[in-house]
CSV table of C-alpha atoms and ligand atoms in Angstrom, one decimal:
chain,number,residue,atom,x,y,z
A,1379,MET,CA,217.8,-148.8,-10.1
A,1380,LYS,CA,214.4,-148.0,-8.7
A,1381,LYS,CA,216.1,-147.3,-5.4
A,1382,ILE,CA,218.5,-144.8,-7.0
A,1383,ILE,CA,215.8,-142.9,-8.7
A,1384,PHE,CA,213.8,-142.8,-5.5
A,1385,LEU,CA,216.9,-141.5,-3.6
A,1386,LEU,CA,217.6,-138.9,-6.3
A,1387,THR,CA,214.0,-137.7,-6.1
A,1388,ILE,CA,214.3,-137.3,-2.4
A,1389,MET,CA,217.6,-135.4,-2.8
A,1390,LEU,CA,216.2,-133.1,-5.4
A,1391,PHE,CA,213.0,-132.5,-3.4
A,1392,GLN,CA,215.1,-131.7,-0.3
A,1393,ASN,CA,217.2,-129.3,-2.3
A,1394,VAL,CA,214.3,-127.4,-3.7
A,1395,LEU,CA,212.8,-127.1,-0.3
A,1396,ALA,CA,216.0,-125.9,1.3
A,1397,VAL,CA,216.6,-123.2,-1.3
A,1398,ASP,CA,213.0,-122.1,-1.2
A,1399,GLU,CA,213.0,-121.5,2.5
A,1400,LEU,CA,216.4,-119.7,2.6
A,1401,LYS,CA,216.4,-116.0,2.7
A,1402,ASP,CA,219.4,-113.6,2.4
A,1403,VAL,CA,220.2,-111.8,5.6
A,1404,GLY,CA,220.4,-108.4,3.9
A,1405,ILE,CA,221.4,-106.6,0.7
A,1406,ALA,CA,225.0,-107.1,1.6
A,1407,LYS,CA,226.4,-110.6,2.2
A,1408,TYR,CA,226.9,-111.2,5.9
A,1409,ALA,CA,225.1,-110.5,9.1
A,1410,VAL,CA,227.6,-110.2,12.0
A,1411,LEU,CA,226.1,-112.1,15.0
A,1412,GLU,CA,227.1,-112.0,18.6
A,1413,VAL,CA,226.3,-115.0,20.9
A,1414,VAL,CA,224.4,-113.7,23.9
A,1415,ALA,CA,224.8,-116.6,26.4
A,1416,ASP,CA,227.3,-119.4,27.2
A,1417,ASN,CA,227.1,-123.0,26.0
A,1418,ILE,CA,225.1,-122.2,22.8
A,1419,PRO,CA,224.8,-125.1,20.4
A,1420,ILE,CA,225.6,-124.8,16.6
A,1421,ARG,CA,223.6,-127.5,14.8
A,1422,GLU,CA,223.9,-129.5,11.7
A,1423,LYS,CA,220.4,-128.5,10.5
A,1424,PRO,CA,218.0,-125.7,11.4
A,1425,ASP,CA,216.2,-127.8,13.9
A,1426,GLU,CA,216.2,-128.0,17.7
A,1427,ASN,CA,216.8,-131.7,17.6
A,1428,ALA,CA,219.5,-131.7,15.0
A,1429,LYS,CA,223.0,-132.8,15.8
A,1430,ARG,CA,225.2,-130.4,17.8
A,1431,ILE,CA,228.4,-129.5,16.0
A,1432,THR,CA,230.0,-127.4,18.7
A,1433,HIS,CA,229.0,-125.1,21.6
A,1434,LEU,CA,230.0,-121.5,21.9
A,1435,PHE,CA,230.6,-118.9,24.6
A,1436,ARG,CA,228.9,-115.6,25.1
A,1437,ASP,CA,230.4,-112.8,22.9
A,1438,THR,CA,231.5,-115.2,20.1
A,1439,VAL,CA,231.3,-113.5,16.7
A,1440,LEU,CA,229.6,-115.5,13.9
A,1441,PHE,CA,228.9,-114.5,10.3
A,1442,ALA,CA,225.5,-115.5,8.8
A,1443,ASP,CA,224.8,-115.5,5.1
A,1444,LYS,CA,221.2,-116.9,5.1
A,1445,GLU,CA,218.3,-117.3,7.4
A,1446,ASN,CA,215.6,-119.9,7.7
A,1447,LYS,CA,212.6,-119.2,10.1
A,1448,ASN,CA,214.2,-119.3,13.6
A,1449,TYR,CA,217.7,-120.0,12.4
A,1450,TYR,CA,220.7,-118.2,10.9
A,1451,ARG,CA,223.0,-120.1,8.6
A,1452,VAL,CA,226.7,-119.7,9.4
A,1453,GLU,CA,229.6,-120.8,7.3
A,1454,LEU,CA,232.4,-122.3,9.2
A,1455,ASP,CA,234.6,-124.4,7.1
A,1456,GLU,CA,234.6,-123.1,3.5
A,1457,ASN,CA,231.3,-124.1,2.0
A,1458,LYS,CA,230.2,-126.0,5.1
A,1459,TYR,CA,227.1,-124.6,6.7
A,1460,PHE,CA,225.7,-124.9,10.1
A,1461,TRP,CA,222.9,-123.3,12.1
A,1462,VAL,CA,222.3,-121.2,15.2
A,1463,ASN,CA,219.0,-120.4,16.7
A,1464,LYS,CA,218.1,-116.7,16.4
A,1465,LYS,CA,217.2,-116.5,20.1
A,1466,HIS,CA,220.8,-117.1,21.1
A,1467,VAL,CA,222.4,-114.2,19.0
A,1468,GLU,CA,222.1,-110.5,18.3
A,1469,VAL,CA,222.7,-109.0,14.9
A,1470,GLN,CA,225.5,-106.4,15.2
A,1471,ALA,CA,225.9,-105.3,11.6
A,1472,ILE,CA,225.5,-106.2,8.0
A,1473,ILE,CA,228.7,-106.3,6.1
A,1474,PRO,CA,229.8,-107.1,2.5
A,1475,GLU,CA,232.7,-109.4,3.5
A,1476,LYS,CA,233.7,-111.5,6.5
A,1477,ARG,CA,236.1,-109.8,8.8
A,1478,ILE,CA,239.1,-112.1,9.4
A,1479,ASP,CA,240.8,-111.6,12.8
A,1480,ASN,CA,244.2,-112.4,13.9
A,1481,VAL,CA,245.3,-114.5,16.8
A,1482,LYS,CA,247.9,-112.4,18.6
A,1483,LYS,CA,249.7,-114.9,20.6
A,1484,ILE,CA,249.7,-118.6,21.4
A,1485,SER,CA,251.4,-119.9,24.5
A,1486,PHE,CA,251.9,-123.4,25.8
A,1487,LYS,CA,252.2,-124.4,29.5
A,1488,GLU,CA,252.8,-127.9,30.8
A,1489,GLU,CA,251.5,-128.8,34.2
A,1490,LYS,CA,251.7,-132.1,36.1
A,1491,ASN,CA,248.7,-133.8,34.5
A,1492,LYS,CA,247.7,-131.4,31.7
A,1493,TYR,CA,248.7,-129.0,29.0
A,1494,LYS,CA,247.3,-125.5,28.7
A,1495,ILE,CA,247.3,-123.6,25.5
A,1496,ASN,CA,246.4,-119.9,25.7
A,1497,LEU,CA,245.1,-118.3,22.5
A,1498,GLU,CA,245.1,-114.5,22.7
A,1499,THR,CA,242.7,-112.9,20.2
A,1500,ASP,CA,240.9,-109.6,19.8
A,1501,PHE,CA,237.6,-111.2,18.8
A,1502,LYS,CA,236.3,-114.5,19.8
A,1503,THR,CA,235.2,-116.5,16.8
A,1504,SER,CA,233.7,-120.0,16.6
A,1505,TYR,CA,235.6,-123.2,16.9
A,1506,ILE,CA,235.3,-127.0,16.6
A,1507,PHE,CA,237.1,-129.9,18.2
A,1508,LYS,CA,237.5,-133.2,16.3
A,1509,GLU,CA,238.5,-136.3,18.1
A,1510,ASP,CA,240.1,-139.4,16.7
A,1511,ASN,CA,241.4,-141.8,19.3
A,1512,THR,CA,244.9,-140.4,20.0
A,1513,ASN,CA,244.4,-137.1,18.0
A,1514,LEU,CA,242.6,-134.0,18.8
A,1515,ASP,CA,242.1,-131.3,16.1
A,1516,PHE,CA,241.0,-127.8,17.1
A,1517,THR,CA,240.0,-125.3,14.5
A,1518,LEU,CA,239.4,-121.7,15.2
A,1519,TYR,CA,237.4,-120.1,12.4
A,1520,ASP,CA,237.9,-116.7,10.9
A,1521,ASN,CA,241.0,-116.1,13.0
A,1522,TYR,CA,244.3,-116.7,11.4
A,1523,PHE,CA,247.8,-117.1,12.9
A,1524,ASP,CA,250.8,-116.2,10.8
A,1525,ASN,CA,253.6,-117.1,13.2
A,1526,ILE,CA,253.9,-120.7,12.4
A,1527,GLU,CA,255.6,-122.9,15.0
A,1528,THR,CA,255.7,-126.5,15.9
A,1529,LYS,CA,255.6,-127.1,19.5
A,1530,VAL,CA,256.8,-130.5,20.7
A,1531,VAL,CA,255.9,-130.7,24.3
A,1532,ASN,CA,257.6,-134.1,24.8
A,1533,LYS,CA,258.3,-137.1,22.7
A,1534,LYS,CA,254.9,-138.6,23.4
A,1535,ASP,CA,252.6,-135.6,23.2
A,1536,VAL,CA,253.0,-133.2,20.3
A,1537,PHE,CA,251.1,-130.0,19.5
A,1538,LYS,CA,251.4,-128.7,15.9
A,1539,ILE,CA,250.1,-125.7,14.0
A,1540,PRO,CA,250.5,-127.5,10.6
A,1541,GLU,CA,250.5,-124.8,8.0
A,1542,LYS,CA,249.9,-121.1,7.3
A,1543,PHE,CA,246.2,-120.6,7.2
A,1544,VAL,CA,244.7,-117.6,5.5
A,1545,ARG,CA,241.5,-117.8,7.4
A,1546,ASP,CA,241.4,-120.4,10.2
A,1547,LEU,CA,243.8,-121.5,12.8
A,1548,SER,CA,244.3,-125.2,13.1
A,1549,LEU,CA,246.0,-126.8,16.2
A,1550,LYS,CA,246.7,-130.5,16.2
A,1551,TYR,CA,247.4,-132.6,19.2
A,1552,THR,CA,248.8,-136.1,18.9
A,1553,SER,CA,249.7,-138.5,21.7
A,1554,ASN,CA,250.9,-142.1,21.9
A,1555,LYS,CA,247.9,-142.9,24.2
A,1556,PRO,CA,244.1,-142.3,23.7
A,1557,LEU,CA,242.6,-138.9,24.7
A,1558,PHE,CA,241.8,-138.5,28.3
A,1559,GLY,CA,239.8,-135.3,28.5
A,1560,TYR,CA,240.0,-131.8,27.1
A,1561,ASP,CA,238.2,-128.5,27.5
A,1562,ILE,CA,238.0,-124.9,26.4
A,1563,GLU,CA,237.4,-121.8,28.5
A,1564,SER,CA,236.7,-118.3,27.5
A,1565,TYR,CA,238.3,-115.3,29.1
A,1566,GLU,CA,238.6,-111.6,28.3
A,1567,GLU,CA,241.7,-112.0,26.1
A,1568,GLY,CA,240.7,-115.1,24.3
A,1569,TYR,CA,240.5,-118.9,24.9
A,1570,ILE,CA,242.4,-121.4,27.1
A,1571,ILE,CA,242.4,-125.0,25.9
A,1572,THR,CA,243.2,-127.7,28.4
A,1573,VAL,CA,244.3,-131.2,27.3
A,1574,LYS,CA,244.7,-133.8,30.0
A,1575,LYS,CA,247.8,-136.0,29.9
A,1576,ALA,CA,247.2,-139.8,29.7
A,1577,PRO,CA,247.4,-141.2,33.3
A,1578,LYS,CA,250.2,-143.5,34.3
A,1579,VAL,CA,248.4,-146.7,35.1
A,1580,ASN,CA,249.8,-149.4,37.3
A,1581,ARG,CA,248.9,-153.0,36.4
A,1582,LYS,CA,248.1,-154.0,40.0
A,1583,ARG,CA,246.3,-150.9,41.2
A,1584,PRO,CA,245.0,-149.2,38.0
A,1585,LEU,CA,242.7,-146.9,39.9
A,1586,LYS,CA,245.3,-145.6,42.3
A,1587,ASN,CA,245.2,-141.8,42.5
A,1588,ILE,CA,242.6,-141.6,39.6
A,1589,LYS,CA,240.1,-138.9,40.5
A,1590,ILE,CA,236.5,-139.9,40.0
A,1591,THR,CA,233.4,-137.8,40.4
A,1592,LEU,CA,230.3,-139.9,41.0
A,1593,ASP,CA,227.0,-138.3,40.1
A,1594,ALA,CA,223.7,-139.6,41.6
A,1595,GLY,CA,221.1,-138.6,39.0
A,1596,HIS,CA,218.2,-136.3,39.9
A,1597,GLY,CA,217.5,-135.4,43.6
A,1598,GLY,CA,215.1,-133.3,45.7
A,1599,VAL,CA,211.9,-132.5,43.8
A,1600,GLU,CA,213.4,-134.2,40.7
A,1601,LYS,CA,212.6,-137.7,41.6
A,1602,GLY,CA,213.6,-139.3,38.3
A,1603,ALA,CA,211.6,-142.4,37.2
A,1604,CYS,CA,209.2,-143.8,39.8
A,1605,ALA,CA,207.6,-147.3,39.9
A,1606,PHE,CA,206.5,-149.9,42.5
A,1607,GLY,CA,206.8,-147.3,45.3
A,1608,LEU,CA,210.5,-146.7,44.4
A,1609,GLU,CA,212.1,-143.4,43.4
A,1610,GLU,CA,215.0,-143.3,41.0
A,1611,LYS,CA,216.9,-140.5,42.9
A,1612,THR,CA,217.1,-142.7,46.0
A,1613,ILE,CA,218.4,-145.8,44.2
A,1614,ASN,CA,221.0,-143.6,42.3
A,1615,LEU,CA,222.3,-142.2,45.6
A,1616,GLN,CA,222.4,-145.7,47.3
A,1617,ILE,CA,224.5,-147.1,44.4
A,1618,VAL,CA,226.7,-144.0,44.3
A,1619,LYS,CA,227.5,-144.5,48.0
A,1620,LYS,CA,228.5,-148.1,47.4
A,1621,LEU,CA,230.5,-147.1,44.4
A,1622,LYS,CA,232.4,-144.6,46.5
A,1623,LYS,CA,233.4,-147.3,48.9
A,1624,GLU,CA,234.5,-149.7,46.2
A,1625,PHE,CA,236.5,-147.1,44.3
A,1626,LYS,CA,238.2,-145.9,47.4
A,1627,LYS,CA,239.2,-149.5,48.2
A,1628,GLN,CA,241.1,-149.5,44.9
A,1629,GLY,CA,243.0,-146.3,45.7
A,1630,ALA,CA,240.9,-143.8,43.7
A,1631,LYS,CA,240.0,-140.3,44.9
A,1632,VAL,CA,236.3,-140.0,44.9
A,1633,TYR,CA,234.0,-136.9,44.9
A,1634,LEU,CA,230.2,-136.8,44.9
A,1635,THR,CA,228.1,-134.2,43.1
A,1636,ARG,CA,225.4,-134.7,45.8
A,1637,LYS,CA,225.6,-136.6,49.1
A,1638,LYS,CA,222.0,-136.0,50.0
A,1639,ASP,CA,218.6,-135.9,48.5
A,1640,LYS,CA,219.0,-132.5,47.0
A,1641,LYS,CA,218.0,-130.8,43.8
A,1642,THR,CA,221.2,-130.4,41.8
A,1643,ASP,CA,221.7,-128.4,38.6
A,1644,LEU,CA,223.1,-130.4,35.7
A,1645,TYR,CA,225.8,-127.9,34.8
A,1646,TYR,CA,226.8,-127.6,38.4
A,1647,ARG,CA,227.5,-131.3,38.4
A,1648,ILE,CA,229.9,-130.9,35.5
A,1649,ALA,CA,231.5,-127.7,36.9
A,1650,TYR,CA,232.0,-129.6,40.2
A,1651,ALA,CA,233.7,-132.5,38.5
A,1652,LYS,CA,236.0,-130.0,36.7
A,1653,GLU,CA,236.7,-128.1,39.9
A,1654,LYS,CA,237.9,-131.3,41.5
A,1655,ASP,CA,240.2,-131.9,38.5
A,1656,SER,CA,238.4,-135.2,38.0
A,1657,ASP,CA,239.6,-137.7,35.4
A,1658,ILE,CA,236.3,-139.6,35.1
A,1659,LEU,CA,232.7,-138.6,35.6
A,1660,LEU,CA,230.1,-141.4,36.1
A,1661,SER,CA,226.5,-140.5,36.3
A,1662,ILE,CA,224.2,-143.2,37.8
A,1663,HIS,CA,220.6,-143.6,36.7
A,1664,GLN,CA,217.8,-146.1,36.5
A,1665,ASN,CA,215.8,-146.3,33.3
A,1666,SER,CA,212.2,-146.0,32.3
A,1667,LEU,CA,210.3,-145.3,29.1
A,1668,PRO,CA,208.4,-142.3,27.9
A,1669,ASN,CA,205.6,-144.6,26.8
A,1670,ILE,CA,204.7,-147.5,29.1
A,1671,LYS,CA,203.2,-149.2,26.0
A,1672,ASP,CA,206.8,-150.0,24.9
A,1673,ILE,CA,207.5,-151.9,28.1
A,1674,ASP,CA,208.1,-155.2,26.3
A,1675,LYS,CA,210.7,-153.6,24.0
A,1676,LYS,CA,213.4,-152.5,26.4
A,1677,TYR,CA,215.2,-154.3,29.1
A,1678,GLY,CA,218.3,-154.3,31.1
A,1679,VAL,CA,221.5,-152.3,31.6
A,1680,GLY,CA,222.7,-149.6,29.2
A,1681,THR,CA,225.7,-147.2,29.1
A,1682,TYR,CA,225.8,-143.9,27.3
A,1683,TYR,CA,228.7,-141.8,25.9
A,1684,TYR,CA,228.9,-138.8,23.6
A,1685,HIS,CA,232.6,-138.2,22.9
A,1686,PRO,CA,234.6,-140.9,21.2
A,1687,GLN,CA,237.2,-140.7,24.0
A,1688,ALA,CA,234.5,-142.0,26.4
A,1689,LYS,CA,233.4,-145.0,24.3
A,1690,SER,CA,236.0,-147.4,25.7
A,1691,LEU,CA,235.0,-146.5,29.2
A,1692,ALA,CA,231.3,-147.1,28.4
A,1693,GLU,CA,232.1,-150.4,26.7
A,1694,ASN,CA,234.2,-151.8,29.6
A,1695,ILE,CA,231.6,-150.8,32.2
A,1696,GLN,CA,228.8,-152.2,30.1
A,1697,ASN,CA,230.5,-155.6,29.6
A,1698,SER,CA,231.4,-155.8,33.3
A,1699,LEU,CA,227.8,-155.0,34.3
A,1700,LEU,CA,226.3,-157.5,31.9
A,1701,LYS,CA,228.4,-160.3,33.3
A,1702,ALA,CA,227.7,-159.3,37.0
A,1703,THR,CA,224.0,-158.6,36.8
A,1704,LYS,CA,223.0,-161.1,34.1
A,1705,PHE,CA,220.6,-158.3,32.9
A,1706,ARG,CA,219.8,-158.1,29.2
A,1707,ASP,CA,221.9,-155.9,27.0
A,1708,ASP,CA,220.4,-152.4,26.5
A,1709,LYS,CA,223.8,-151.7,24.8
A,1710,VAL,CA,226.4,-149.0,24.7
A,1711,ASN,CA,224.7,-146.0,23.2
A,1712,TYR,CA,225.8,-142.7,21.8
A,1713,ALA,CA,223.6,-140.0,23.5
A,1714,SER,CA,223.6,-136.3,23.7
A,1715,PHE,CA,222.9,-135.7,27.4
A,1716,ALA,CA,224.3,-132.7,29.3
A,1717,ILE,CA,226.5,-135.0,31.4
A,1718,THR,CA,227.9,-137.1,28.5
A,1719,ARG,CA,228.6,-133.9,26.4
A,1720,ALA,CA,231.2,-132.9,29.0
A,1721,SER,CA,234.6,-133.5,27.3
A,1722,LEU,CA,236.4,-132.9,30.6
A,1723,PRO,CA,236.4,-135.2,32.6
A,1724,VAL,CA,235.8,-138.4,30.4
A,1725,SER,CA,232.1,-138.9,31.1
A,1726,VAL,CA,229.6,-141.7,30.8
A,1727,LEU,CA,226.1,-142.2,32.0
A,1728,ILE,CA,224.9,-145.6,33.3
A,1729,GLU,CA,221.3,-146.8,33.4
A,1730,CYS,CA,221.7,-149.8,35.8
A,1731,GLY,CA,218.3,-151.3,35.0
A,1732,TYR,CA,214.6,-150.4,34.2
A,1733,ILE,CA,212.8,-149.3,37.4
A,1734,ILE,CA,209.5,-149.8,35.6
A,1735,ARG,CA,210.1,-153.6,35.1
A,1736,LYS,CA,209.3,-155.4,38.3
A,1737,GLU,CA,212.0,-158.0,38.1
A,1738,GLU,CA,214.7,-155.3,37.5
A,1739,ALA,CA,213.2,-152.9,40.1
A,1740,ASP,CA,213.4,-155.6,42.7
A,1741,LYS,CA,217.1,-156.1,42.0
A,1742,ILE,CA,218.3,-152.5,41.6
A,1743,SER,CA,216.6,-151.6,44.9
A,1744,ASN,CA,218.2,-154.5,46.7
A,1745,LYS,CA,221.3,-153.6,48.9
A,1746,LYS,CA,223.2,-156.7,48.0
A,1747,PHE,CA,222.5,-156.4,44.3
A,1748,GLN,CA,223.5,-152.7,44.5
A,1749,LYS,CA,226.9,-153.9,45.7
A,1750,ILE,CA,227.2,-156.2,42.8
A,1751,ILE,CA,226.5,-153.3,40.5
A,1752,ALA,CA,229.0,-151.1,42.2
A,1753,LYS,CA,231.8,-153.7,42.0
A,1754,ALA,CA,231.1,-154.3,38.3
A,1755,ILE,CA,231.3,-150.6,37.5
A,1756,VAL,CA,234.6,-150.4,39.4
A,1757,GLU,CA,236.0,-153.5,37.5
A,1758,GLY,CA,234.9,-152.0,34.2
A,1759,SER,CA,236.6,-148.7,35.0
A,1760,GLU,CA,239.8,-150.6,35.9
A,1761,LYS,CA,239.8,-152.5,32.7
A,1762,TYR,CA,239.3,-149.3,30.7
A,1763,LEU,CA,242.4,-147.8,32.4
A,1764,LYS,CA,244.4,-151.0,31.9
A,1765,ASP,CA,243.4,-151.4,28.3
A,1766,ASN,CA,244.2,-147.9,27.3
A,1767,PHE,CA,246.8,-146.5,29.5
A,1768,MET,CA,249.0,-149.2,31.0
A,1769,GLN,CA,252.7,-148.3,30.9
B,667,ZN,ZN1,217.5,-140.7,35.5
């Protein structure tokens, strides 16, 4: 009972605070905002560290009803509110009611390994993707579509526009296999959504023809973590080169975001992986801690994912690395890194070991041990493909 009262008090207190700090955006109800750059996050709370709900392109139109210090509050789903930093938007007008736009045309195109859905619309409004294993739900807010159709692409993969929406467009994708990467691009006439088809995986050679981009973390002036005379960027590249060899042996097509010791932009790394039409993006790192005082708290190998579709890949790689390295388990972790936030390709980040721990630094910098690491990552990737996509 005490606990309940305590929780209630906190909830009430939070409510009071929130209402207190909120200000109306004008005498009329909504401020029309336009996003001024690409890849702008919409967050769960008015805070730079709050969870990201979605990312928007330049020129996206948003409607804000309240403001709180550096943030505007935007209503996406009815009565669901999220936040955008004021520095990322410009106020275009103050209006009494939301303007609801109209999607002019939706067209589907099937390519060899992907589907492309083109949404033509006069104004770009905000959207959210939701993933659930074999389902992908896309909602385009404040943009309705009155020409209802059900598009069955083939028996395994189905796109549906489920019902007539007065305000938002909903597009649902269902497959008989787990999701294998998706993306959205913005162009003058609207949006193009890409959904990758599940790969056809062969039991004996699961990696055959799978396209893999390998990313050696950091590079050039960005050395990454350093300890015992070792630099993370160098170890990352050494492991990536061994990975390339092992993946190629198994029939995969391999691309490297950097082949040399060169400073490389994070978003370039993702753009490069997309340009190569990669299926999987693996980013290789060696771990450290922001505070060396915590050195006795963290050990071993850890793998990071952001999108649910990448979790199985992360788990398989982690299990395989644990067995091969005998390092302690720093777990499969959900993490919002630029690399893991890529939804195309399926992306994970691997911290092979802690460079700041002598016993681990000795191993991750050892050529023979690096080969053990590389083989384990390849085996984990094979198991992911077999578990999820075998015919
Ligand atoms: Zn790193």
